[in-house]
PDB file of C-alpha atoms in Angstrom:
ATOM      1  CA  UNK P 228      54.394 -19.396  25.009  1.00 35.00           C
ATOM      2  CA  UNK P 229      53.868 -21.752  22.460  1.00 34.00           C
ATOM      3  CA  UNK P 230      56.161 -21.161  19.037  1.00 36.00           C
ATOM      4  CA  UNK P 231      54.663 -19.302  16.399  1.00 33.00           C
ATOM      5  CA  UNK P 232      54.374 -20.407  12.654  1.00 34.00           C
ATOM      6  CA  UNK P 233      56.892 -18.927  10.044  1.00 36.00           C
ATOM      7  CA  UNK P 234      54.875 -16.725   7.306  1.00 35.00           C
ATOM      8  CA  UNK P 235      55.681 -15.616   3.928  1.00 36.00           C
ATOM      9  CA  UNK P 236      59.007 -13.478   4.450  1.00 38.00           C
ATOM     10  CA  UNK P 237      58.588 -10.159   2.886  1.00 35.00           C
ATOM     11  CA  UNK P 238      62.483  -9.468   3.226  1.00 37.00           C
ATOM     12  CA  UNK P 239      63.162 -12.309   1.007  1.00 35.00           C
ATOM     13  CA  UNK P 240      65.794 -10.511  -2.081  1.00 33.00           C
ATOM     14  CA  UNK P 241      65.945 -11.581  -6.009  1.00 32.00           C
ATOM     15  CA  UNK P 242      68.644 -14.039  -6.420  1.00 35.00           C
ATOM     16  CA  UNK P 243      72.395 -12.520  -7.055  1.00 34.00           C
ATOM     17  CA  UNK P 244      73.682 -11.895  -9.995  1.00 31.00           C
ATOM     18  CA  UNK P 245      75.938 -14.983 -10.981  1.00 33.00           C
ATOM     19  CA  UNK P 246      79.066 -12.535  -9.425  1.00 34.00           C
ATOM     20  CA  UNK P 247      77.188 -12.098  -6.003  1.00 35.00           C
ATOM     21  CA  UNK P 248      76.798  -8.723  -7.247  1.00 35.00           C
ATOM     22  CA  UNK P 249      73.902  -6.822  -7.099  1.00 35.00           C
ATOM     23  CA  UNK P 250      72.556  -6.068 -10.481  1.00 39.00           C
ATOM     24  CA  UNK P 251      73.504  -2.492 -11.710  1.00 41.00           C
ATOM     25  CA  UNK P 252      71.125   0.171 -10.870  1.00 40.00           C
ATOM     26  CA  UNK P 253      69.066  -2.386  -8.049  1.00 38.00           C
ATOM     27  CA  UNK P 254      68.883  -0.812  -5.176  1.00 33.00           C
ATOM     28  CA  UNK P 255      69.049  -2.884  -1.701  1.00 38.00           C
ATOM     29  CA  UNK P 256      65.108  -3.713  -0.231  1.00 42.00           C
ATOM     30  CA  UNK P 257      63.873  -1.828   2.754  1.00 49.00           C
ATOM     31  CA  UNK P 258      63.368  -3.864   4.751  1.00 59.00           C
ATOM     32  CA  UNK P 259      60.487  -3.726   7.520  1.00 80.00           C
ATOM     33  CA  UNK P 260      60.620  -7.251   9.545  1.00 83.00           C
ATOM     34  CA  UNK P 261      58.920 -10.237   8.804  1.00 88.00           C
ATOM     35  CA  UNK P 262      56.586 -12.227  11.563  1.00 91.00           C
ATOM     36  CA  UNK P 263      59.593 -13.483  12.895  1.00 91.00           C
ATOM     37  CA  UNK P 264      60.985 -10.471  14.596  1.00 93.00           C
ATOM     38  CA  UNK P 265      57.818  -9.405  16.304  1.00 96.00           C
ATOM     39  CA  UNK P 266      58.011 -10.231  20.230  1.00 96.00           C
ATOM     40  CA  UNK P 267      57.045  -8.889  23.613  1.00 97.00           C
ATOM     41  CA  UNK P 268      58.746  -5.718  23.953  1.00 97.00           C
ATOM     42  CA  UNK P 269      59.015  -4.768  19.910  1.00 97.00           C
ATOM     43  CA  UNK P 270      57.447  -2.319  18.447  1.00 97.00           C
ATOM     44  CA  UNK P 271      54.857  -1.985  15.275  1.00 97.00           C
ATOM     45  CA  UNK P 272      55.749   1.343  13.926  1.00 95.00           C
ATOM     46  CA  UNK P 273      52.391   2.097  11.154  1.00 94.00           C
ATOM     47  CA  UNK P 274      53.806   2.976   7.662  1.00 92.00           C
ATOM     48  CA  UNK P 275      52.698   5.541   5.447  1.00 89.00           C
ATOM     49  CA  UNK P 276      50.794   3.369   3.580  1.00 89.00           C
ATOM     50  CA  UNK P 277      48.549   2.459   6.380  1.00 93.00           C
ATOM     51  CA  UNK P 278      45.300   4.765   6.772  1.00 92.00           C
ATOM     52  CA  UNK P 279      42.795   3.019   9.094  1.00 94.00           C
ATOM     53  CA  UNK P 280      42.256   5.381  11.248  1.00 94.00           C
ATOM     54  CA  UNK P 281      42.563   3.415  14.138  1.00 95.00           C
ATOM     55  CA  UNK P 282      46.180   2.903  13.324  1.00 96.00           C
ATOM     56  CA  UNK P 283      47.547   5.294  10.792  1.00 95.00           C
ATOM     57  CA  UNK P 284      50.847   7.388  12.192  1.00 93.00           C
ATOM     58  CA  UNK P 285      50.783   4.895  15.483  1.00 96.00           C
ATOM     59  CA  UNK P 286      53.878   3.129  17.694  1.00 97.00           C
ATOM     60  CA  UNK P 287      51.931  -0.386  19.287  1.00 98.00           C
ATOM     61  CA  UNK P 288      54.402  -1.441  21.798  1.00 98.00           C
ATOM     62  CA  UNK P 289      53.540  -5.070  22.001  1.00 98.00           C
ATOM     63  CA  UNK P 290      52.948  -6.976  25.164  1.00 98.00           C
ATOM     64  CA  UNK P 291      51.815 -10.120  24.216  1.00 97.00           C
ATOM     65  CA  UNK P 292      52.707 -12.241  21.412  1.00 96.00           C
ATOM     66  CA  UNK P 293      52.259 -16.190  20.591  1.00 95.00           C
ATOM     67  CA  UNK P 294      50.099 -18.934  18.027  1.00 93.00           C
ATOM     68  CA  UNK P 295      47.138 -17.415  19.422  1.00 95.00           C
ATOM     69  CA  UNK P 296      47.607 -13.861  18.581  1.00 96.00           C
ATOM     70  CA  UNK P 297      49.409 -10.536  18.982  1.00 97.00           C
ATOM     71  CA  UNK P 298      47.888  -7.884  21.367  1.00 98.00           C
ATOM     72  CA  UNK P 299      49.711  -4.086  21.792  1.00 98.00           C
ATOM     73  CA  UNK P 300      48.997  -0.967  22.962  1.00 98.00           C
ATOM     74  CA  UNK P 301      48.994   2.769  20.854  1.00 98.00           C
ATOM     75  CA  UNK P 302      51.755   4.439  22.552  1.00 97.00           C
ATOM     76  CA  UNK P 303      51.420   7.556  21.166  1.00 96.00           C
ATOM     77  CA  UNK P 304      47.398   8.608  21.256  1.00 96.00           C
ATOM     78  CA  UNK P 305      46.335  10.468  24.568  1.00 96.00           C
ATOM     79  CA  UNK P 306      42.961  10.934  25.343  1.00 96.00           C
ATOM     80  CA  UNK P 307      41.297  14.076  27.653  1.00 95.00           C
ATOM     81  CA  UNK P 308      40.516  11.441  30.105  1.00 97.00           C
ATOM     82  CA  UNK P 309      42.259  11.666  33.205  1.00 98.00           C
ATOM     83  CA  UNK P 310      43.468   9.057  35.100  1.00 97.00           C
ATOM     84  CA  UNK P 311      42.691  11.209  38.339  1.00 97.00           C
ATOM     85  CA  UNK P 312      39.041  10.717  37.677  1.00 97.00           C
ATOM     86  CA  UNK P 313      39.035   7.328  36.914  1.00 97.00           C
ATOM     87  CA  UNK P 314      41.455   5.958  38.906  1.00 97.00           C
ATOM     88  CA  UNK P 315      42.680   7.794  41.478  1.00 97.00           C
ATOM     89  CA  UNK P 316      44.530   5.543  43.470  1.00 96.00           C
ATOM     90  CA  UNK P 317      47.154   5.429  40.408  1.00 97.00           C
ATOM     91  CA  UNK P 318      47.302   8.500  39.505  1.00 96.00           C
ATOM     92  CA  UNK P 319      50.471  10.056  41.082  1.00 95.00           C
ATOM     93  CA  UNK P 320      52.253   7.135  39.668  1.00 96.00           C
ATOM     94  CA  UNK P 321      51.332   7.947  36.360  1.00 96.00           C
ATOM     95  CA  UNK P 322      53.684  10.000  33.926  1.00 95.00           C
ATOM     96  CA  UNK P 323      52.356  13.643  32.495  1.00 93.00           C
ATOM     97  CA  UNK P 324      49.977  14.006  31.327  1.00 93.00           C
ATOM     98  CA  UNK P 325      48.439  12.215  33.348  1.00 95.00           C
ATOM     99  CA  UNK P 326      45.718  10.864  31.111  1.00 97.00           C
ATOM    100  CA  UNK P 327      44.613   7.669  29.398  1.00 97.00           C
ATOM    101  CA  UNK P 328      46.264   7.061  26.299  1.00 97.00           C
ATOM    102  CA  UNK P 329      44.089   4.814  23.494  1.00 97.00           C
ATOM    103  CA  UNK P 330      45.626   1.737  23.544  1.00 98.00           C
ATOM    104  CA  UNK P 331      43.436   0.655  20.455  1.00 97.00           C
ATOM    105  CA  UNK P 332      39.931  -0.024  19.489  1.00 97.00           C
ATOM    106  CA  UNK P 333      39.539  -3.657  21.132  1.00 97.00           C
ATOM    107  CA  UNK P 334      37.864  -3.747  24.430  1.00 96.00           C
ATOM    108  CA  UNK P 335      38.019   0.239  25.161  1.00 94.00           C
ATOM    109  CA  UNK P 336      36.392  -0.204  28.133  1.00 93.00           C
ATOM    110  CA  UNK P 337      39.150  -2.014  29.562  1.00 94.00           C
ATOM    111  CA  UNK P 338      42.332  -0.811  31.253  1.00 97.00           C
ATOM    112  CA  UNK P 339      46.346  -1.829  30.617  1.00 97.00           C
ATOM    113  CA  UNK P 340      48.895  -0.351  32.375  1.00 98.00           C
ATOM    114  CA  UNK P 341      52.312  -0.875  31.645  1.00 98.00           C
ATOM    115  CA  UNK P 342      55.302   0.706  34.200  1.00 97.00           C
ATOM    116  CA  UNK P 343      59.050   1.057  34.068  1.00 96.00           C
ATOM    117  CA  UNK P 344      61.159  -0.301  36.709  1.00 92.00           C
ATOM    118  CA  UNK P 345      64.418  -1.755  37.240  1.00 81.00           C
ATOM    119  CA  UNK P 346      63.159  -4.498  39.428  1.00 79.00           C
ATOM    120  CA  UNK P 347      60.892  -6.700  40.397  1.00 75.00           C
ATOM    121  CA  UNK P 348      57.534  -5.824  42.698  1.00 84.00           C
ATOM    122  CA  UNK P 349      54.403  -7.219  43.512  1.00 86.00           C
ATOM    123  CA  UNK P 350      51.480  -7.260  40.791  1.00 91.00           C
ATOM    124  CA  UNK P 351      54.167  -7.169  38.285  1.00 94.00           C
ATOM    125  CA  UNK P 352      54.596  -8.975  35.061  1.00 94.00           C
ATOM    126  CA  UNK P 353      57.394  -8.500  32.933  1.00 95.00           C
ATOM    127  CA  UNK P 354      57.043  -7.626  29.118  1.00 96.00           C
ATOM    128  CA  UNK P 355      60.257  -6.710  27.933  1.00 91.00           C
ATOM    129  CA  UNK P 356      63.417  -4.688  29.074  1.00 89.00           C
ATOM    130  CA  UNK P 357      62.622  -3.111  31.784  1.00 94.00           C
ATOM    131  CA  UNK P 358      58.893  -2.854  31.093  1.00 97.00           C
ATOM    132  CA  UNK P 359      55.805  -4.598  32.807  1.00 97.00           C
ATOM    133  CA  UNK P 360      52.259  -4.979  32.912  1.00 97.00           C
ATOM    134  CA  UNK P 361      50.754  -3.955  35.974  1.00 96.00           C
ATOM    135  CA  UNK P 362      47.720  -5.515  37.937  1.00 96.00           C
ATOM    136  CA  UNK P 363      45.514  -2.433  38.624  1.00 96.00           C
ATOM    137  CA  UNK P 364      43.974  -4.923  41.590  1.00 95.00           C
ATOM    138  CA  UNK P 365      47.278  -4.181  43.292  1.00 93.00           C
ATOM    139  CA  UNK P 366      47.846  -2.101  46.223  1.00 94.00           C
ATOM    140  CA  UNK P 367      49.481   0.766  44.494  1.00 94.00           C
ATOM    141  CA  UNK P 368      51.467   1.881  47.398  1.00 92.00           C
ATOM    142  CA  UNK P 369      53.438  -1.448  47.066  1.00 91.00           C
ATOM    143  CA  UNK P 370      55.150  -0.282  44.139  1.00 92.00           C
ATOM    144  CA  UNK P 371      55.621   3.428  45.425  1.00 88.00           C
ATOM    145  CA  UNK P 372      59.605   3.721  44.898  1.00 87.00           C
ATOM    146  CA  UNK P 373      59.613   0.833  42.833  1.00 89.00           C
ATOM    147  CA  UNK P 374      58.490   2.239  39.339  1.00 93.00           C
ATOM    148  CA  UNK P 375      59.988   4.818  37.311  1.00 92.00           C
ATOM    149  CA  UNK P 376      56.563   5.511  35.999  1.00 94.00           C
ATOM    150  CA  UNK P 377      53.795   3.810  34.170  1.00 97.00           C
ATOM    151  CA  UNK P 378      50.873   4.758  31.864  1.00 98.00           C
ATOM    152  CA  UNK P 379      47.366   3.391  32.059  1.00 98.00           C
ATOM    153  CA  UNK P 380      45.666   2.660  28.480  1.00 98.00           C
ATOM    154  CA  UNK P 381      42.092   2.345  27.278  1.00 98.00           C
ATOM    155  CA  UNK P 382      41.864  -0.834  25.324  1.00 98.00           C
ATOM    156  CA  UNK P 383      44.027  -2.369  23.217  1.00 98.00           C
ATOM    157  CA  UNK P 384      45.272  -3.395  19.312  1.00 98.00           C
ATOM    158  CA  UNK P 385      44.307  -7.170  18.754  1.00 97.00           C
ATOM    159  CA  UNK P 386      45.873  -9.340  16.047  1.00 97.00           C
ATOM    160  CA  UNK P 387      44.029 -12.912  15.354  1.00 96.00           C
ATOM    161  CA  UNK P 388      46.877 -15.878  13.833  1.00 94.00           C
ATOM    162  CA  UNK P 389      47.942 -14.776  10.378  1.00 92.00           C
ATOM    163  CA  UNK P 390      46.542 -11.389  10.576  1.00 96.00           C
ATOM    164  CA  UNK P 391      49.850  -9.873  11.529  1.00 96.00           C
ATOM    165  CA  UNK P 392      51.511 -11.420   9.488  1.00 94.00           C
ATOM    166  CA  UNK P 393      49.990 -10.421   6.704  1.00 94.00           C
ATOM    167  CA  UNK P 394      49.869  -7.042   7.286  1.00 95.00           C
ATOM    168  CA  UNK P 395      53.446  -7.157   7.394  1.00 94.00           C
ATOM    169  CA  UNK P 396      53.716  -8.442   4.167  1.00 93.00           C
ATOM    170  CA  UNK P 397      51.847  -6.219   2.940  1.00 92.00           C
ATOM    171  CA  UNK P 398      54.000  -3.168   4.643  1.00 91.00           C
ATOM    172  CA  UNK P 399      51.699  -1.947   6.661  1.00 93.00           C
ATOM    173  CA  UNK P 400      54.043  -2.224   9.672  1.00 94.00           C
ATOM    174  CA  UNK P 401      57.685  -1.973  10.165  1.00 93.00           C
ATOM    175  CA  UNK P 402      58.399  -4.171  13.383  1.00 94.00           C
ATOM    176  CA  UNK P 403      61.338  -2.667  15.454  1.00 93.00           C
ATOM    177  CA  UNK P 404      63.350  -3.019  18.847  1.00 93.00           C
ATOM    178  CA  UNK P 405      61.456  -1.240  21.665  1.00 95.00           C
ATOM    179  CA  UNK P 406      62.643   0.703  24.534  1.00 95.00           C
ATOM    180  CA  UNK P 407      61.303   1.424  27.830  1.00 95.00           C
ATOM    181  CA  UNK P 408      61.394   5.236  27.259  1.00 95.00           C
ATOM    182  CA  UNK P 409      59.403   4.588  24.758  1.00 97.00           C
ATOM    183  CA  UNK P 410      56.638   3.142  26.980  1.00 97.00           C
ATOM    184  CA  UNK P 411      56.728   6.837  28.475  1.00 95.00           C
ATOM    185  CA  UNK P 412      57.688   9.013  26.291  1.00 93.00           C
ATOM    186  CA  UNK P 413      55.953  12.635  26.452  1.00 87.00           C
ATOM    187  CA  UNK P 414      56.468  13.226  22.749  1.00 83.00           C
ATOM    188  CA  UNK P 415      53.393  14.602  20.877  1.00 80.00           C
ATOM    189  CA  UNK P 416      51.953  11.625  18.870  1.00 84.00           C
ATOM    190  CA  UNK P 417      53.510  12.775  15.453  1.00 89.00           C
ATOM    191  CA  UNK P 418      57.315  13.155  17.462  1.00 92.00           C
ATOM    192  CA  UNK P 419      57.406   9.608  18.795  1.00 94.00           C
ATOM    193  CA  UNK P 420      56.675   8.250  15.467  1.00 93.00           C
ATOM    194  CA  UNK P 421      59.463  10.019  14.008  1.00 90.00           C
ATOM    195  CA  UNK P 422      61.550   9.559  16.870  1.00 92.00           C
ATOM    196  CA  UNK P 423      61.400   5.717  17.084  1.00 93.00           C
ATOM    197  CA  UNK P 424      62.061   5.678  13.008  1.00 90.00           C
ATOM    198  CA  UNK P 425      64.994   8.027  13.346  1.00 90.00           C
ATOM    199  CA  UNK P 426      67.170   5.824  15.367  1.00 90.00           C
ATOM    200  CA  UNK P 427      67.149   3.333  12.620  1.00 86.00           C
ATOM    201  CA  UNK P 428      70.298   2.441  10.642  1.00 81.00           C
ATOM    202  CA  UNK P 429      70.805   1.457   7.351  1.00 70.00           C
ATOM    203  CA  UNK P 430      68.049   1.203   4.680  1.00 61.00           C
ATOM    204  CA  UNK P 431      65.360   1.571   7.397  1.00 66.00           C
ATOM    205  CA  UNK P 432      66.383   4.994   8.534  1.00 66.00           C
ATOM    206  CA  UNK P 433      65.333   6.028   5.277  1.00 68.00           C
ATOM    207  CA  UNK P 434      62.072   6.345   7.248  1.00 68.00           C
ATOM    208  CA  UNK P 435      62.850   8.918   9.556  1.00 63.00           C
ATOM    209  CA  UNK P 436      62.417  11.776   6.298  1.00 68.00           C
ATOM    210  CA  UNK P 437      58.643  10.621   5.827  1.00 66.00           C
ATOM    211  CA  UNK P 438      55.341  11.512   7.753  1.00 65.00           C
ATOM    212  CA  UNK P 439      52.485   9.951   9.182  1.00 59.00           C
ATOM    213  CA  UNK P 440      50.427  10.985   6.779  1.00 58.00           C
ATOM    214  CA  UNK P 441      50.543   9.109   3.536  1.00 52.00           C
ATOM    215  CA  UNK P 442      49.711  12.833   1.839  1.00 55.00           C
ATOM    216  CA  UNK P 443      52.854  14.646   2.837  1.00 56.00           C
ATOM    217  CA  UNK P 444      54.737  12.795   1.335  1.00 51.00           C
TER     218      UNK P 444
END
């Protein structure tokens, strides 16, 4: 994966006070993560501030990222679709609910599935952690035993070079360490958001007391 350009830093801080004190009544920078931190297995939690509809109140695991681009998946949008009637062969490896989850509004006619195991297995490619992208050409019952579970998405979120990155700078996005209950978590799609932004220390758990929706708050 080839190395990916620095961008603009939006967690760069005004210069100290000439006592490498903070200046009275500045208070410290939330800070979000910069280009830098965003990897396979992170996660792009959308900010208040962010209302495309596509994204606004979303967790994008990401499962690919390098020069070329960034691609993710929603984590927390379910559709009514169920995987039972689409793909049946997968289905009783599939967490509840048991449906497709919109992975984002690139390619929605294409499927993603990620899964949770603890090692390695045929049609398996690793993403992060514990967490990998499955080949849905696979035998399924090859992994039977294997996986802890996995959920199949419809399309995914697409980032061309420098896109991310300036959404970042911008705010849009607070980029933050993943987990691989995340990947299947059965929270509602308002929980998970909060979820992943309460376990935050310092000035980003500030975070945790807002809402998806930039009018709540």
């Amino acid at each position: 994966m080839n190395a990916v350009p620095p961008s603009p830093d939006p967690d760069r801080r005004p210069t100290a006070s000439p006592a490498g004190r903070r200046p009275r009544g500045e208070l410290p920078r939330l800070t979000l993560g910069g280009l830098d931190d965003v990897r396979p297995g992170c996660l792009l939690v959308a900010m208040p501030m962010l209302v495309d509809p596509n994204f606004a109140g979303t967790v994008v695991y990401v499962v690919d990222h390098s020069a070329t681009g960034t691609v993710g998946v929603v984590l927390n949008r379910p559709s009514e679709v169920r995987i039972a009637d689409v793909l049946p062969v997968w289905a009783d490896l599939a967490v509840d609910p048991g449906v497709f989850h919109v992975g984002g509004p690139c390619e929605s006619e294409t499927a993603l599935c990620l899964a949770v195991t603890s090692g390695g297995a045929p049609g398996l490619q690793l993403v992060g952690d514990d967490v990998h992208l499955v080949d849905l050409d696979h035998d399924p019952d090859e992994l039977r035993g294997a996986v802890h579970g996995l959920r199949v998405f419809a399309g995914y979120a697409g980032w061309s070079p420098g896109q991310l990155g300036g959404e970042l700078v911008e705010g849009a996005w607070a980029c933050v360490p993943g987990r691989a209950d995340d990947v299947l978590a059965q929270d509602g799609e308002a929980q998970l958001w909060q979820r992943v932004l309460r376990r935050q220390t310092g000035a980003r758990g500030v975070l945790s007391t807002a809402t998806p929706d930039p009018t709540q708050n």
